XYZ file of C-alpha atoms in Angstrom:
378
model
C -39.604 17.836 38.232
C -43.093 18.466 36.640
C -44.601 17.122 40.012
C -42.629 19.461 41.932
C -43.817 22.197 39.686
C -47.665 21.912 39.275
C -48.063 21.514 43.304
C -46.265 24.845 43.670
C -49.718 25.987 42.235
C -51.945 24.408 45.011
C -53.520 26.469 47.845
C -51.916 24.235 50.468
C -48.430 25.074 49.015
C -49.481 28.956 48.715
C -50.484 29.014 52.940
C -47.281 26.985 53.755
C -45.207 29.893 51.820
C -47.013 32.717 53.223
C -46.773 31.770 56.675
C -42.469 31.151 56.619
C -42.833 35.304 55.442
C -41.866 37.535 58.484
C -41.495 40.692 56.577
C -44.988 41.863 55.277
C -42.670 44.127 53.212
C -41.215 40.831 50.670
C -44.675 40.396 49.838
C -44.166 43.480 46.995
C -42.023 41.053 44.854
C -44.682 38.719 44.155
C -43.615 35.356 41.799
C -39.824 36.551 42.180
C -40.425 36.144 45.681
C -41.951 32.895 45.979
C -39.679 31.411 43.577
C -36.769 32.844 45.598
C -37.851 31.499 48.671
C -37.886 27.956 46.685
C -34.571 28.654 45.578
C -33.631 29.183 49.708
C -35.067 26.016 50.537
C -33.904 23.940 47.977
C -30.211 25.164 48.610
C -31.118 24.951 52.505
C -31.985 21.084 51.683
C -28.758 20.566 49.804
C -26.655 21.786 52.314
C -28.005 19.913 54.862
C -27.699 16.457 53.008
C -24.128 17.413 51.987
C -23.370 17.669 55.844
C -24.865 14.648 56.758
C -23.466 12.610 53.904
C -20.130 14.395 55.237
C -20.598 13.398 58.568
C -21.265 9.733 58.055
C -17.792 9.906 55.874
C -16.133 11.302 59.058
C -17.320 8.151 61.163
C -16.978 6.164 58.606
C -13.324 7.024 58.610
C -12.616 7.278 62.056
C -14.265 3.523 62.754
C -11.503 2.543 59.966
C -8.669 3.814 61.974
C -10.096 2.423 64.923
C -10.430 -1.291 63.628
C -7.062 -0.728 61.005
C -4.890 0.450 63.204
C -3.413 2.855 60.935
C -4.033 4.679 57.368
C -7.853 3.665 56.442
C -7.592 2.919 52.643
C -11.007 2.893 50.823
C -10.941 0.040 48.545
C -13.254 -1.353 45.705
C -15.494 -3.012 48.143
C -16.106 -0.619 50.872
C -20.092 0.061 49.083
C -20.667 -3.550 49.497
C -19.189 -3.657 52.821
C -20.948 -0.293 53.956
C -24.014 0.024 51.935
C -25.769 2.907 51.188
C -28.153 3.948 54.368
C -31.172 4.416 51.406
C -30.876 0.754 49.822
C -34.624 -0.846 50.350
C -32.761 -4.249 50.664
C -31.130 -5.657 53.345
C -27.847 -7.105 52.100
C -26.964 -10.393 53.790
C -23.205 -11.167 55.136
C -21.547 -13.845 53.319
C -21.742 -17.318 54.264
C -19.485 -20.588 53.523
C -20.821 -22.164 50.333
C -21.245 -25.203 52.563
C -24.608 -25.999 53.754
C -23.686 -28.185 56.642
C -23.842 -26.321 60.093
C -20.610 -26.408 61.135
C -19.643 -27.737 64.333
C -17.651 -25.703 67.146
C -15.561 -29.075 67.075
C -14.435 -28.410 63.605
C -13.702 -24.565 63.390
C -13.196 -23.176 60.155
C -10.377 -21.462 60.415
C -7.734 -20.086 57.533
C -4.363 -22.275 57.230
C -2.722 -19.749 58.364
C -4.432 -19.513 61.444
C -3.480 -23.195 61.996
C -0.024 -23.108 62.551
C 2.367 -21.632 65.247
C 4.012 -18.776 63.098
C 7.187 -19.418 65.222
C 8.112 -22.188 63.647
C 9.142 -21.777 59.841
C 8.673 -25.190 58.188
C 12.349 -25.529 57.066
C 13.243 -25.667 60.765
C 11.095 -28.785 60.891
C 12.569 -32.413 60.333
C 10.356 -32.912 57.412
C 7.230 -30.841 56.286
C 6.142 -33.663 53.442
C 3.705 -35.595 54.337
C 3.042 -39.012 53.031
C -1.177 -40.330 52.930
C -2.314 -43.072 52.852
C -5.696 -44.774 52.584
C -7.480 -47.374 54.184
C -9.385 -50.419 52.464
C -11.538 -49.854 49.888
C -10.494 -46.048 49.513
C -7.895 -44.868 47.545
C -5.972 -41.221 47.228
C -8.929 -39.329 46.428
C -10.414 -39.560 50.057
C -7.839 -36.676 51.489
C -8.562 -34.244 49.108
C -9.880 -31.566 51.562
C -6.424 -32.853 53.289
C -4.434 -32.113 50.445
C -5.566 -28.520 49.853
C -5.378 -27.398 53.561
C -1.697 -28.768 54.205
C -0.346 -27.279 50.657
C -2.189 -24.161 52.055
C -0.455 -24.543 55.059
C 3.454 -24.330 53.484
C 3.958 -28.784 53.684
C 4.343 -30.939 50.440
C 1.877 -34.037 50.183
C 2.119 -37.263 48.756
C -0.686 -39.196 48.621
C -0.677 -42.744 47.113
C -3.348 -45.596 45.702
C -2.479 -48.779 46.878
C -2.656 -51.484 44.366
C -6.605 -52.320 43.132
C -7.309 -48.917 45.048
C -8.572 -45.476 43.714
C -7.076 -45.062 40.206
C -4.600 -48.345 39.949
C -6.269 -50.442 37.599
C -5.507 -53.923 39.458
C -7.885 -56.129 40.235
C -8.332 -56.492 44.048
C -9.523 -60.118 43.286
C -5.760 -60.518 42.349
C -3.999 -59.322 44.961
C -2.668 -62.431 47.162
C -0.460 -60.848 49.814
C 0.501 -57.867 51.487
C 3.769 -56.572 49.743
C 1.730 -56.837 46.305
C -0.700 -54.665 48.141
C 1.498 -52.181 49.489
C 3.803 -51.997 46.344
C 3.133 -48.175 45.406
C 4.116 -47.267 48.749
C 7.272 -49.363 49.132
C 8.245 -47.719 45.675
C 7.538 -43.876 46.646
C 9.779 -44.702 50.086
C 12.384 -46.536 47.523
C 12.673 -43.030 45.203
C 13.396 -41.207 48.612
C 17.272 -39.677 48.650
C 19.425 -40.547 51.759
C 18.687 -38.132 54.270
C 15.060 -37.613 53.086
C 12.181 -37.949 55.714
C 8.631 -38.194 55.233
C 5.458 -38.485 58.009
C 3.972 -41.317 57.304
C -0.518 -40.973 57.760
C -2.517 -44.044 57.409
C -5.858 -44.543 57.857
C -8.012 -47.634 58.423
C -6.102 -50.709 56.939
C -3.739 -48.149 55.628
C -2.217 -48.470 59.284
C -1.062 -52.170 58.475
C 0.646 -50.657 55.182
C 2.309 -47.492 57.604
C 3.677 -50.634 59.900
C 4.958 -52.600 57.097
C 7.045 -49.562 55.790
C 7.833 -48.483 59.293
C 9.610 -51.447 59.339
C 11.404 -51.787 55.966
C 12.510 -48.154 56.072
C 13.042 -46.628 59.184
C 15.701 -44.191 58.352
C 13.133 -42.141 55.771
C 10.150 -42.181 58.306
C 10.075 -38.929 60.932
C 6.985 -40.098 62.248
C 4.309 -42.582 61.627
C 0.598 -41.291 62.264
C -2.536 -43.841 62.815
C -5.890 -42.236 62.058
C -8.371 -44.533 63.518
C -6.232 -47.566 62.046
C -4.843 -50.601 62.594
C -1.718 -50.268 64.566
C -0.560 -53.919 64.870
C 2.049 -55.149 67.186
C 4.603 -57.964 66.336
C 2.926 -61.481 65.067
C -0.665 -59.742 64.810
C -2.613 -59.763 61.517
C -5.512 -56.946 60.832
C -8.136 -60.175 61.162
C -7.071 -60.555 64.760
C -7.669 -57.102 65.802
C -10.701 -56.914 63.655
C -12.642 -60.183 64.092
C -13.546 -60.591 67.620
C -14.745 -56.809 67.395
C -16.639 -57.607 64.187
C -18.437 -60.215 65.825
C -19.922 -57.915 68.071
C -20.717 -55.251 65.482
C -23.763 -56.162 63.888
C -23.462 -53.104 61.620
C -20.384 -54.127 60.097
C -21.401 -57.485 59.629
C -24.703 -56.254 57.722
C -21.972 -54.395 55.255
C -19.828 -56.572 54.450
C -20.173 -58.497 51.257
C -17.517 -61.435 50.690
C -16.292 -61.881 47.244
C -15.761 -65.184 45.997
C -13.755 -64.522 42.335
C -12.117 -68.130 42.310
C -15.227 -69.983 43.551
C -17.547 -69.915 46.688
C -15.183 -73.622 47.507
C -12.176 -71.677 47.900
C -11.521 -68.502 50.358
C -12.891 -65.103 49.257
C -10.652 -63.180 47.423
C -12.199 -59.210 48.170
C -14.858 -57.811 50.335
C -17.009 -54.973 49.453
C -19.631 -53.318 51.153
C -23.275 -52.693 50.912
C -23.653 -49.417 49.591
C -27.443 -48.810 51.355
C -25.381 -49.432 54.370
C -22.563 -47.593 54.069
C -23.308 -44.258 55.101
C -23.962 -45.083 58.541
C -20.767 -47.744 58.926
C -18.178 -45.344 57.650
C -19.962 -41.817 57.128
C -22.603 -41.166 59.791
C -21.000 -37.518 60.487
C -19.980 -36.586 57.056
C -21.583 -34.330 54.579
C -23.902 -35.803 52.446
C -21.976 -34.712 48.775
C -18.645 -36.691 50.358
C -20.649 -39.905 50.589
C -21.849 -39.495 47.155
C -17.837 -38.992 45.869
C -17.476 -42.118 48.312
C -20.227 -44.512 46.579
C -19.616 -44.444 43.803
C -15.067 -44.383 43.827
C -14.789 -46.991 46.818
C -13.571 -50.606 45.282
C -13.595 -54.125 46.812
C -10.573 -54.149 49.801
C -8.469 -57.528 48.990
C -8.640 -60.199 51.526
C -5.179 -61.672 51.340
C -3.189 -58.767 52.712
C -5.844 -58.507 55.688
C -4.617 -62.484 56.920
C -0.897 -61.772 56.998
C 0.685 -61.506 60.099
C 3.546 -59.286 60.291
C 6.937 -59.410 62.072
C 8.168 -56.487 63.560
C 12.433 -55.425 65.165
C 12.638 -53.167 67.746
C 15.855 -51.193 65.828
C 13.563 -50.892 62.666
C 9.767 -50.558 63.166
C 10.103 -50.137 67.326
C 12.673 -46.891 66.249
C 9.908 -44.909 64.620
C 7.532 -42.162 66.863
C 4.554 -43.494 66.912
C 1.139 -41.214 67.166
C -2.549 -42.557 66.956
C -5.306 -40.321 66.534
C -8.799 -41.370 67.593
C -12.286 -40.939 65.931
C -14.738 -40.910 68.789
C -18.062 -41.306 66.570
C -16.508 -44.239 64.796
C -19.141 -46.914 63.745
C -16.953 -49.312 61.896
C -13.146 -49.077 64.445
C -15.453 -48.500 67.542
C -13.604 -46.283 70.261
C -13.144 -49.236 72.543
C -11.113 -50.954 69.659
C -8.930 -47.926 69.333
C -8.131 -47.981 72.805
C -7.008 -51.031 73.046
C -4.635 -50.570 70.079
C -3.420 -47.775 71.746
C -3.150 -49.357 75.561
C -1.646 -52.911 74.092
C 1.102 -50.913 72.345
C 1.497 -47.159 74.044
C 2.517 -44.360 71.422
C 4.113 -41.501 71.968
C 1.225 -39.149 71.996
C -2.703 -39.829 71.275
C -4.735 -37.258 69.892
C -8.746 -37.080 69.700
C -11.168 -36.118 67.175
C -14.499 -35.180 68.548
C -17.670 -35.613 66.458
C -15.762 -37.820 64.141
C -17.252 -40.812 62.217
C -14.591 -42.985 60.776
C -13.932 -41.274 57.657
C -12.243 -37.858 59.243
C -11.386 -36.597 56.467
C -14.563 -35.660 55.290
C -16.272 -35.002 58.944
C -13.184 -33.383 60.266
C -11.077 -32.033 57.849
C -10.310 -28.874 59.896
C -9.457 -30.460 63.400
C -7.409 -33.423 61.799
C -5.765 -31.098 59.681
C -4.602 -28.957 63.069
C -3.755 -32.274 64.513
C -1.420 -33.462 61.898
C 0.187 -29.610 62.000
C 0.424 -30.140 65.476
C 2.314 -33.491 65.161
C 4.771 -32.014 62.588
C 6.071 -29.711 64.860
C 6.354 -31.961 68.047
C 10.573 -31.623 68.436
């Protein structure tokens, strides 16, 4: 205010003043006069920044209705989402927290957005679904899984196999399939007559899908392979596995054999080399879900992998069968999917672009729109 003052007594203010006088006859009231005419344009000022502020109000309003559709309400956050036009800084839109790019393969999109609001889920056969890992995981891996489906309305189960994620077994231990399996086979037990469930399993975890597909067909609505073994009657995991594996100089580079009874007898476990496991199992997923990966993964037990398995046509050949493929897969190359899928046809086969093995960390999005999308198949 001082400033404003003291350059009221400059020469350069004086001429500006006398010249906006038309009436030589106003000159007679001297200081009154001036300091009237200050008065003028001060109010003049006023006014004129009360209009504009009033007219950006109007459009602001108006552009409300337009994109509302109805009553504009002005909330808490309408000065952060209009700023004011005389903030120095530029205010940048918010962003995901994640710092991976995110592909157009993998959308993000809100749960809701991700299901066909025709369907309510109680119309649905079943809306639990039942995960389960593949070797060397364990229940932790579908955690971005987890959230999105609870999000979405369904109930999830998701289960450690024995010696995997928290179960304290050893995997050195484990000497056969239905050992292996166990925690599953007890979750389908606790089921009540009439329950259903959809059975995911990734990786190995499709071997452990198969053997309950075939011990309790009544309680499984569907059975979903996510880049998994899907074995047909008499086949063992090793046979689909170990002509590929010949072939696949990566996995052979990350697989470590463990030999807990003796490097004389068969290995009992095999683990993989950690330097190596990014690019077998996680060359498309973000970098902070291979961390949570190296460090929770545990040795996969080698027993379960030789058994062969028997399978009925009224038991494990009554269940719908879907396989979903991972088409950046380094460690179940596409080619080894396919032939799953052509040697034994499902009932529908669904693909994952841009996925590495491990979907549910490159993917979570577009798996998690596929499994909807399975749930609701009639």
């Amino acid at each position: 205010m001082g400033t404003c003052f003291s350059r009221g007594d400059r020469s350069p203010t004086r001429r500006r003043g006398s010249r906006r006088v038309a009436n030589p006859a106003a000159d007679g009231g001297g200081g009154a006069g001036s300091n009237r005419w200050a008065r003028m344009r001060s109010s003049r000022k006023e006014e004129a920044l009360i209009h504009e502020r009033a007219l950006a109000a109007a459009i602001l309003f108006q552009q409300q209705l337009q994109n509302g559709g109805g009553t504009a309400a002005f909330d808490r956050s309408a000065s952060l989402r209009y700023p004011n036009g005389c903030s120095k800084r530029n205010q940048a839109l918010p962003r995901s927290s994640s710092s991976r790019a995110r592909s157009l393969t993998d959308p993000l999109l809100q749960p809701h957005q991700l299901i066909n609001q025709d369907i309510k889920l109680d119309d649905l056969e079943t809306n639990h679904f039942v995960l389960v890992h593949g070797g060397g995981f364990g229940a932790w891996c579908w955690y971005k899984t987890i959230a999105l489906l609870e999000e979405s309305g369904y109930r999830v189960t998701a289960v450690d196999l024995t010696g995997s994620g928290i179960h304290s077994f050893d995997s050195n231990n484990i000497e056969s399939l239905s050992q292996y399996v166990k925690p599953l086979m007890d979750f389908m037990e606790k089921l009540t007559d009439g329950e259903k469930v959809i059975l995911v399993g990734h990786d190995f975890g499709g071997t452990c899908v198969s053997y309950a597909m075939e011990a309790f067909p009544a309680k499984i609505s569907k059975a979903v392979f996510l880049a998994a073994a899907m074995l047909t009657s008499g086949q063992s995991a090793l046979d689909i596995f170990s002509d590929k594996v010949e072939s696949n100089e990566l996995m052979r580079q990350a697989q470590v054999f463990l030999y807990a009874n003796g490097r004389d007898q068969p290995p009992t476990a095999i683990d993989f080399d950690k330097s190596i496991l990014k690019d077998l199992l996680f060359n498309q997923s973000p970098t902070k879900d291979v961390a949570l990966a190296s460090v929770s993964m545990r040795p996969i037990p080698f027993s379960p992998v030789l058994e062969k398995l028997s399978f009925s046509e009224t038991n494990h050949g009554s269940v719908r069968r879907f396989y979903i493929e991972t088409l950046e897969d380094n460690a179940i190359p596409i080619s080894v999917q396919e032939s799953m899928v052509n040697e034994s046809p499902p009932e529908r086969v669904f693909c994952l672009k841009g996925a590495d093995h491990s979907p549910f960390f490159s993917k979570p999005q577009a798996l998690h729109k596929h499994l909807v999308e399975i749930s609701r198949i009639p």
